[in-house]
Coordinates of C-alpha atoms and ligand atoms in Angstrom, one line a residue:
M1 CA 3.3 2.7 17.8
T2 CA 1.5 4.5 14.9
D3 CA -1.4 6.1 16.8
I4 CA 0.5 7.4 19.6
V5 CA 2.9 9.4 17.4
A6 CA 0.6 10.2 14.9
Q7 CA -1.7 12.4 16.1
M8 CA -0.8 15.9 16.1
P9 CA -0.2 17.7 12.4
A10 CA 3.3 18.2 11.7
V11 CA 3.0 20.2 8.8
E12 CA -0.1 21.9 7.5
V13 CA -0.5 23.8 4.3
R14 CA -3.4 26.1 4.0
G15 CA -5.2 27.6 1.1
L16 CA -1.6 27.8 -1.1
S17 CA -2.3 29.7 -4.8
H18 CA 0.8 30.3 -6.4
T19 CA 1.1 31.9 -9.7
F20 CA 4.9 32.2 -11.0
G21 CA 5.0 36.2 -12.9
R22 CA 2.8 38.5 -13.7
G23 CA -0.3 38.9 -16.5
A24 CA -0.4 37.1 -19.4
S25 CA 2.8 35.7 -19.1
G26 CA 2.5 34.3 -15.7
T27 CA 1.8 30.5 -14.6
E28 CA -0.9 29.7 -12.0
V29 CA 0.9 26.6 -10.8
M30 CA -1.5 25.9 -7.8
R31 CA -5.0 27.1 -6.3
N32 CA -6.0 27.2 -2.8
V33 CA -4.2 23.6 -1.7
S34 CA -4.8 22.5 1.2
L35 CA -2.9 19.8 3.3
S36 CA -2.2 18.3 6.7
V37 CA 0.2 16.1 7.7
R38 CA 0.4 13.8 11.1
K39 CA 3.2 14.2 13.3
G40 CA 5.6 10.9 12.4
S41 CA 3.4 10.0 9.3
F42 CA 4.7 9.5 6.4
V43 CA 2.6 10.9 3.5
S44 CA 3.3 10.6 -0.9
I45 CA 2.5 12.7 -2.8
V46 CA 1.7 11.9 -6.8
G47 CA 0.6 14.2 -9.5
P48 CA 1.2 15.0 -13.5
S49 CA 4.9 16.5 -14.3
G50 CA 4.5 20.1 -13.5
C51 CA 1.8 20.6 -11.2
G52 CA 3.8 22.0 -8.7
K53 CA 5.4 19.6 -6.2
S54 CA 8.7 20.7 -6.2
T55 CA 7.1 24.2 -6.0
L56 CA 5.0 23.1 -2.9
L57 CA 7.9 21.4 -0.9
N58 CA 9.9 24.7 -1.3
F59 CA 6.9 26.4 0.3
V60 CA 6.9 23.8 3.0
L61 CA 10.3 24.6 3.4
G62 CA 10.2 28.3 3.3
L63 CA 12.5 28.9 0.3
D64 CA 9.7 30.4 -1.1
L65 CA 6.8 32.5 -0.7
P66 CA 3.5 31.5 -1.9
T67 CA 1.2 34.1 -3.9
A68 CA -1.7 33.2 -1.1
G69 CA -2.0 31.1 2.0
T70 CA 0.0 29.7 4.5
V71 CA 2.6 26.6 5.8
L72 CA 2.7 25.9 9.4
H73 CA 5.1 23.4 11.1
E74 CA 3.9 22.6 14.8
G75 CA 1.1 25.4 14.7
K76 CA 3.9 28.5 13.5
P77 CA 4.2 29.7 10.3
V78 CA 6.8 29.0 8.0
T79 CA 8.8 32.1 7.0
A80 CA 12.4 30.9 6.4
T81 CA 14.5 28.3 6.6
Q82 CA 14.3 27.1 9.9
G83 CA 16.5 24.2 10.6
K84 CA 14.1 21.7 11.4
M85 CA 13.1 20.1 8.3
G86 CA 15.7 18.5 5.9
L87 CA 15.1 18.5 2.1
V88 CA 16.6 15.5 -0.6
P89 CA 15.9 17.6 -3.8
Q90 CA 15.2 16.1 -7.2
D91 CA 18.5 15.9 -8.3
D92 CA 20.6 14.8 -5.4
R93 CA 23.1 18.2 -5.4
L94 CA 26.0 16.5 -4.0
M95 CA 29.1 18.4 -4.2
P96 CA 31.2 17.0 -6.6
W97 CA 34.2 18.4 -5.0
S98 CA 34.1 17.2 -1.7
T99 CA 34.3 13.7 0.0
A100 CA 31.5 11.9 0.9
F101 CA 31.9 12.9 4.6
D102 CA 32.5 16.6 3.9
N103 CA 29.1 16.4 1.8
V104 CA 27.3 15.3 4.9
A105 CA 29.3 17.5 7.6
L106 CA 28.6 20.5 5.6
P107 CA 25.3 21.1 7.4
L108 CA 26.6 20.6 10.6
K109 CA 29.6 23.0 9.7
I110 CA 26.7 26.1 9.1
R111 CA 25.4 25.2 12.1
N112 CA 28.5 25.8 13.9
W113 CA 28.7 22.2 15.6
E114 CA 31.9 21.5 17.3
P115 CA 34.4 19.5 14.8
A116 CA 33.9 16.2 17.1
R117 CA 30.3 16.4 17.4
I118 CA 30.1 16.6 13.6
R119 CA 32.7 13.6 13.3
S120 CA 30.6 11.8 15.3
A121 CA 27.8 12.4 14.1
V122 CA 28.5 12.0 10.1
R123 CA 30.1 8.6 11.1
D124 CA 26.8 7.8 13.0
V125 CA 24.8 8.7 9.6
L126 CA 26.8 7.2 7.2
H127 CA 26.7 3.9 9.1
K128 CA 22.9 4.1 9.2
V129 CA 22.9 4.3 5.4
R130 CA 25.4 1.6 5.0
L131 CA 28.4 3.4 3.9
D132 CA 30.7 3.3 6.2
G133 CA 33.8 2.9 4.8
F134 CA 33.4 5.6 2.2
E135 CA 34.2 8.7 4.0
S136 CA 36.5 9.9 1.7
H137 CA 35.2 8.8 -1.8
Y138 CA 34.3 11.6 -3.9
P139 CA 30.3 11.6 -5.0
H140 CA 32.0 10.3 -8.5
Q141 CA 33.5 7.5 -7.4
L142 CA 30.0 6.3 -6.2
S143 CA 27.1 4.3 -7.6
G144 CA 24.0 6.2 -8.5
G145 CA 22.4 4.7 -5.3
M146 CA 25.1 5.3 -2.8
R147 CA 24.9 8.9 -3.9
K148 CA 21.0 8.5 -2.9
R149 CA 21.7 7.7 0.5
L150 CA 24.5 9.8 0.8
A151 CA 21.9 12.7 0.0
I152 CA 19.6 11.2 2.7
A153 CA 22.3 10.9 4.9
R154 CA 23.6 14.4 4.4
T155 CA 19.7 15.5 5.7
L156 CA 19.3 12.8 8.3
V157 CA 22.5 14.2 10.0
Y158 CA 21.0 17.4 11.6
E159 CA 18.1 15.1 13.0
S160 CA 15.1 17.0 10.7
E161 CA 11.9 16.2 12.1
V162 CA 10.5 16.3 8.8
L163 CA 12.0 15.0 6.1
L164 CA 11.0 16.3 2.5
M165 CA 12.0 14.4 -0.2
D166 CA 11.6 15.2 -3.9
E167 CA 11.7 12.1 -6.2
P168 CA 14.8 10.6 -4.6
F169 CA 15.0 6.9 -6.4
G170 CA 14.4 8.4 -9.7
N171 CA 16.5 7.5 -12.3
I172 CA 18.0 4.3 -10.4
D173 CA 17.6 0.7 -11.4
A174 CA 14.6 -1.5 -9.8
Q175 CA 16.6 -3.7 -8.0
T176 CA 18.7 -0.6 -6.0
R177 CA 15.1 1.1 -5.8
M178 CA 14.1 -1.5 -3.6
D179 CA 16.9 -1.4 -1.6
L180 CA 16.5 1.8 -0.8
Q181 CA 12.9 1.9 -0.4
R182 CA 13.7 -1.1 1.9
E183 CA 16.4 0.9 4.3
L184 CA 14.5 4.3 3.6
L185 CA 11.6 2.2 5.7
D186 CA 14.3 1.0 8.5
L187 CA 15.6 4.4 9.1
W188 CA 11.8 5.7 9.3
E189 CA 11.1 3.5 11.7
L190 CA 14.0 4.0 14.0
S191 CA 13.2 7.9 14.6
R192 CA 10.1 8.4 13.0
P193 CA 10.4 11.8 11.4
T194 CA 7.4 13.0 9.1
V195 CA 7.9 12.4 6.2
I196 CA 6.6 14.1 2.8
F197 CA 8.3 12.1 0.1
I198 CA 7.4 13.0 -4.2
T199 CA 7.2 10.1 -6.6
H200 CA 5.6 9.1 -10.1
D201 CA 5.9 5.7 -9.1
L202 CA 2.5 4.5 -7.7
T203 CA 3.4 1.0 -6.0
E204 CA 6.4 3.3 -4.6
A205 CA 3.7 5.1 -2.8
I206 CA 2.2 2.3 -1.7
A207 CA 4.7 0.7 -0.4
L208 CA 6.4 3.5 1.9
S209 CA 3.3 5.6 3.0
D210 CA 0.8 5.8 5.0
E211 CA -1.2 8.0 3.2
I212 CA -1.0 9.1 -0.5
V213 CA -2.1 12.7 -1.6
V214 CA -3.1 13.0 -5.1
M215 CA -2.5 16.2 -6.9
S216 CA -4.6 17.1 -10.4
R217 CA -2.9 18.8 -13.4
R218 CA -1.9 22.6 -13.1
P219 CA -3.1 25.0 -11.4
S220 CA -3.5 22.1 -8.9
Y221 CA -5.5 21.2 -6.6
C222 CA -5.8 18.3 -3.9
V223 CA -7.8 15.5 -5.9
A224 CA -8.1 13.2 -3.1
R225 CA -6.2 11.8 0.2
I226 CA -6.0 7.5 0.3
E227 CA -5.1 6.3 3.5
V228 CA -3.0 2.9 2.2
P229 CA -4.5 0.0 3.8
I230 CA -1.3 -2.2 4.2
E231 CA -0.2 -3.2 7.5
R232 CA 3.7 -2.6 8.2
P233 CA 6.0 -3.8 8.5
R234 CA 5.9 -4.1 4.3
D235 CA 8.3 -5.3 2.3
P236 CA 8.9 -3.2 -1.2
S237 CA 9.6 -6.2 -2.8
R238 CA 6.3 -7.8 -2.5
I239 CA 4.0 -5.0 -2.0
Q240 CA 1.9 -6.1 -5.0
L241 CA 1.2 -9.3 -3.4
A242 CA 0.1 -7.6 -0.2
D243 CA -3.7 -7.7 0.6
G244 CA -5.5 -4.1 -0.4
F245 CA -2.5 -3.4 -2.6
K246 CA -4.8 -3.7 -5.9
E247 CA -7.6 -1.1 -4.7
C248 CA -5.6 1.2 -3.2
Y249 CA -3.5 1.2 -6.3
A250 CA -7.2 1.6 -9.0
E251 CA -8.6 4.5 -6.1
V252 CA -4.9 6.3 -6.6
W253 CA -5.0 5.5 -10.4
S254 CA -8.8 6.5 -10.6
A255 CA -8.0 10.0 -8.9
M256 CA -5.1 10.6 -10.9
Q257 CA -7.5 10.4 -13.5
R258 CA -10.1 12.6 -12.5
G259 CA -7.0 15.1 -11.5
M260 CA -6.0 15.3 -15.5
V261 CA -9.3 16.8 -16.3
T262 CA -8.9 20.3 -16.2
A263 CA -10.7 22.3 -13.5
Ligands
ATP301 N1 11.3 29.8 -10.5 C1 10.1 29.4 -11.4 N2 10.0 30.6 -12.5 C2 8.9 30.2 -13.1 N3 7.8 29.3 -13.3 C3 8.6 28.1 -12.5 C4 9.4 28.8 -11.6 N4 9.6 27.1 -10.8 C5 8.8 26.5 -11.2 N5 7.6 26.5 -12.4 C6 6.6 26.1 -13.2 O1 5.9 26.0 -12.2 C7 5.4 24.5 -12.3 C8 5.6 23.9 -11.7 O2 7.2 23.5 -11.4 P1 7.7 22.1 -10.8 O3 9.2 21.8 -10.6 O4 7.1 22.6 -9.0 O5 6.5 21.1 -11.0 P2 6.6 19.3 -10.7 O6 5.4 18.9 -10.0 O7 7.7 18.9 -9.2 O8 7.2 18.5 -11.8 P3 8.0 17.0 -11.9 O9 7.2 16.0 -11.6 O10 8.6 17.2 -13.3 O11 9.1 17.4 -11.1 C9 6.0 24.2 -14.0 O12 5.2 24.6 -14.8 C10 7.0 25.2 -14.0 O13 7.7 24.9 -15.2
MG302 MG1 9.6 18.1 -9.3

């Protein structure tokens, strides 16, 4: 299955460099970052805080333009938000004044879907993330894990081909986090979107990904690209016992150390 869908690059980042601001007060965030993500694959990006991971996702989405370099989606330059990519942002950015249903329905209303189609798509996706029965709840009436699932539902609902997830499970207790990881893997197996997932948790990256990209400290570059040699299906709660886990962890860790040395 992996081999059939994972041939073509879904996303290609070519020679991205970026500096915020100008002159002496400018912040050079990344220098010549290139990355190719196969269609249907699950790729995690790890790297020190402030190295430009969220900034990179903004470029991939077309929300912002880099100082130099290009991003291609299915071979075409990404110039503006084109609806085929969905972001689960670092903070979940749910609308506190809207119900779970309305939070998920919003991207569909923006896309001018018919009300009946919206109702059915929202119910379907809320079921997928195990939030049936919570349609009329407001975000503050949901637990942290449920809010994360709602944020994922809001991105899944418009059938994104590429899911960009920016530390979606940060600030979540270990047990809930593992449940969410398992659910995410189940959802990913259903329709096999291409996923670019940012995390600071190396065990999480190994549990979820086909490949891990390690970025250096700022100005960042790709230090290494490491294949995760662990078979699927995987159980995130037992991933540390899997064959190959220790070696993979050590390889990622060592790349992170190399990336901490200033270029
Ligand atoms: N709009 C902006 N204007 C100026 N500087 C910015 C802007 N956005 C980000 N930066 C700077 O760019 C650098 C990278 O920020 P970014 O948020 O991409 O890092 P990150 O790798 O996602 O960090 P974290 O792991 O903490 O989320 C930081 O030094 C940040 O201060
Ligand atoms: Mg970030």
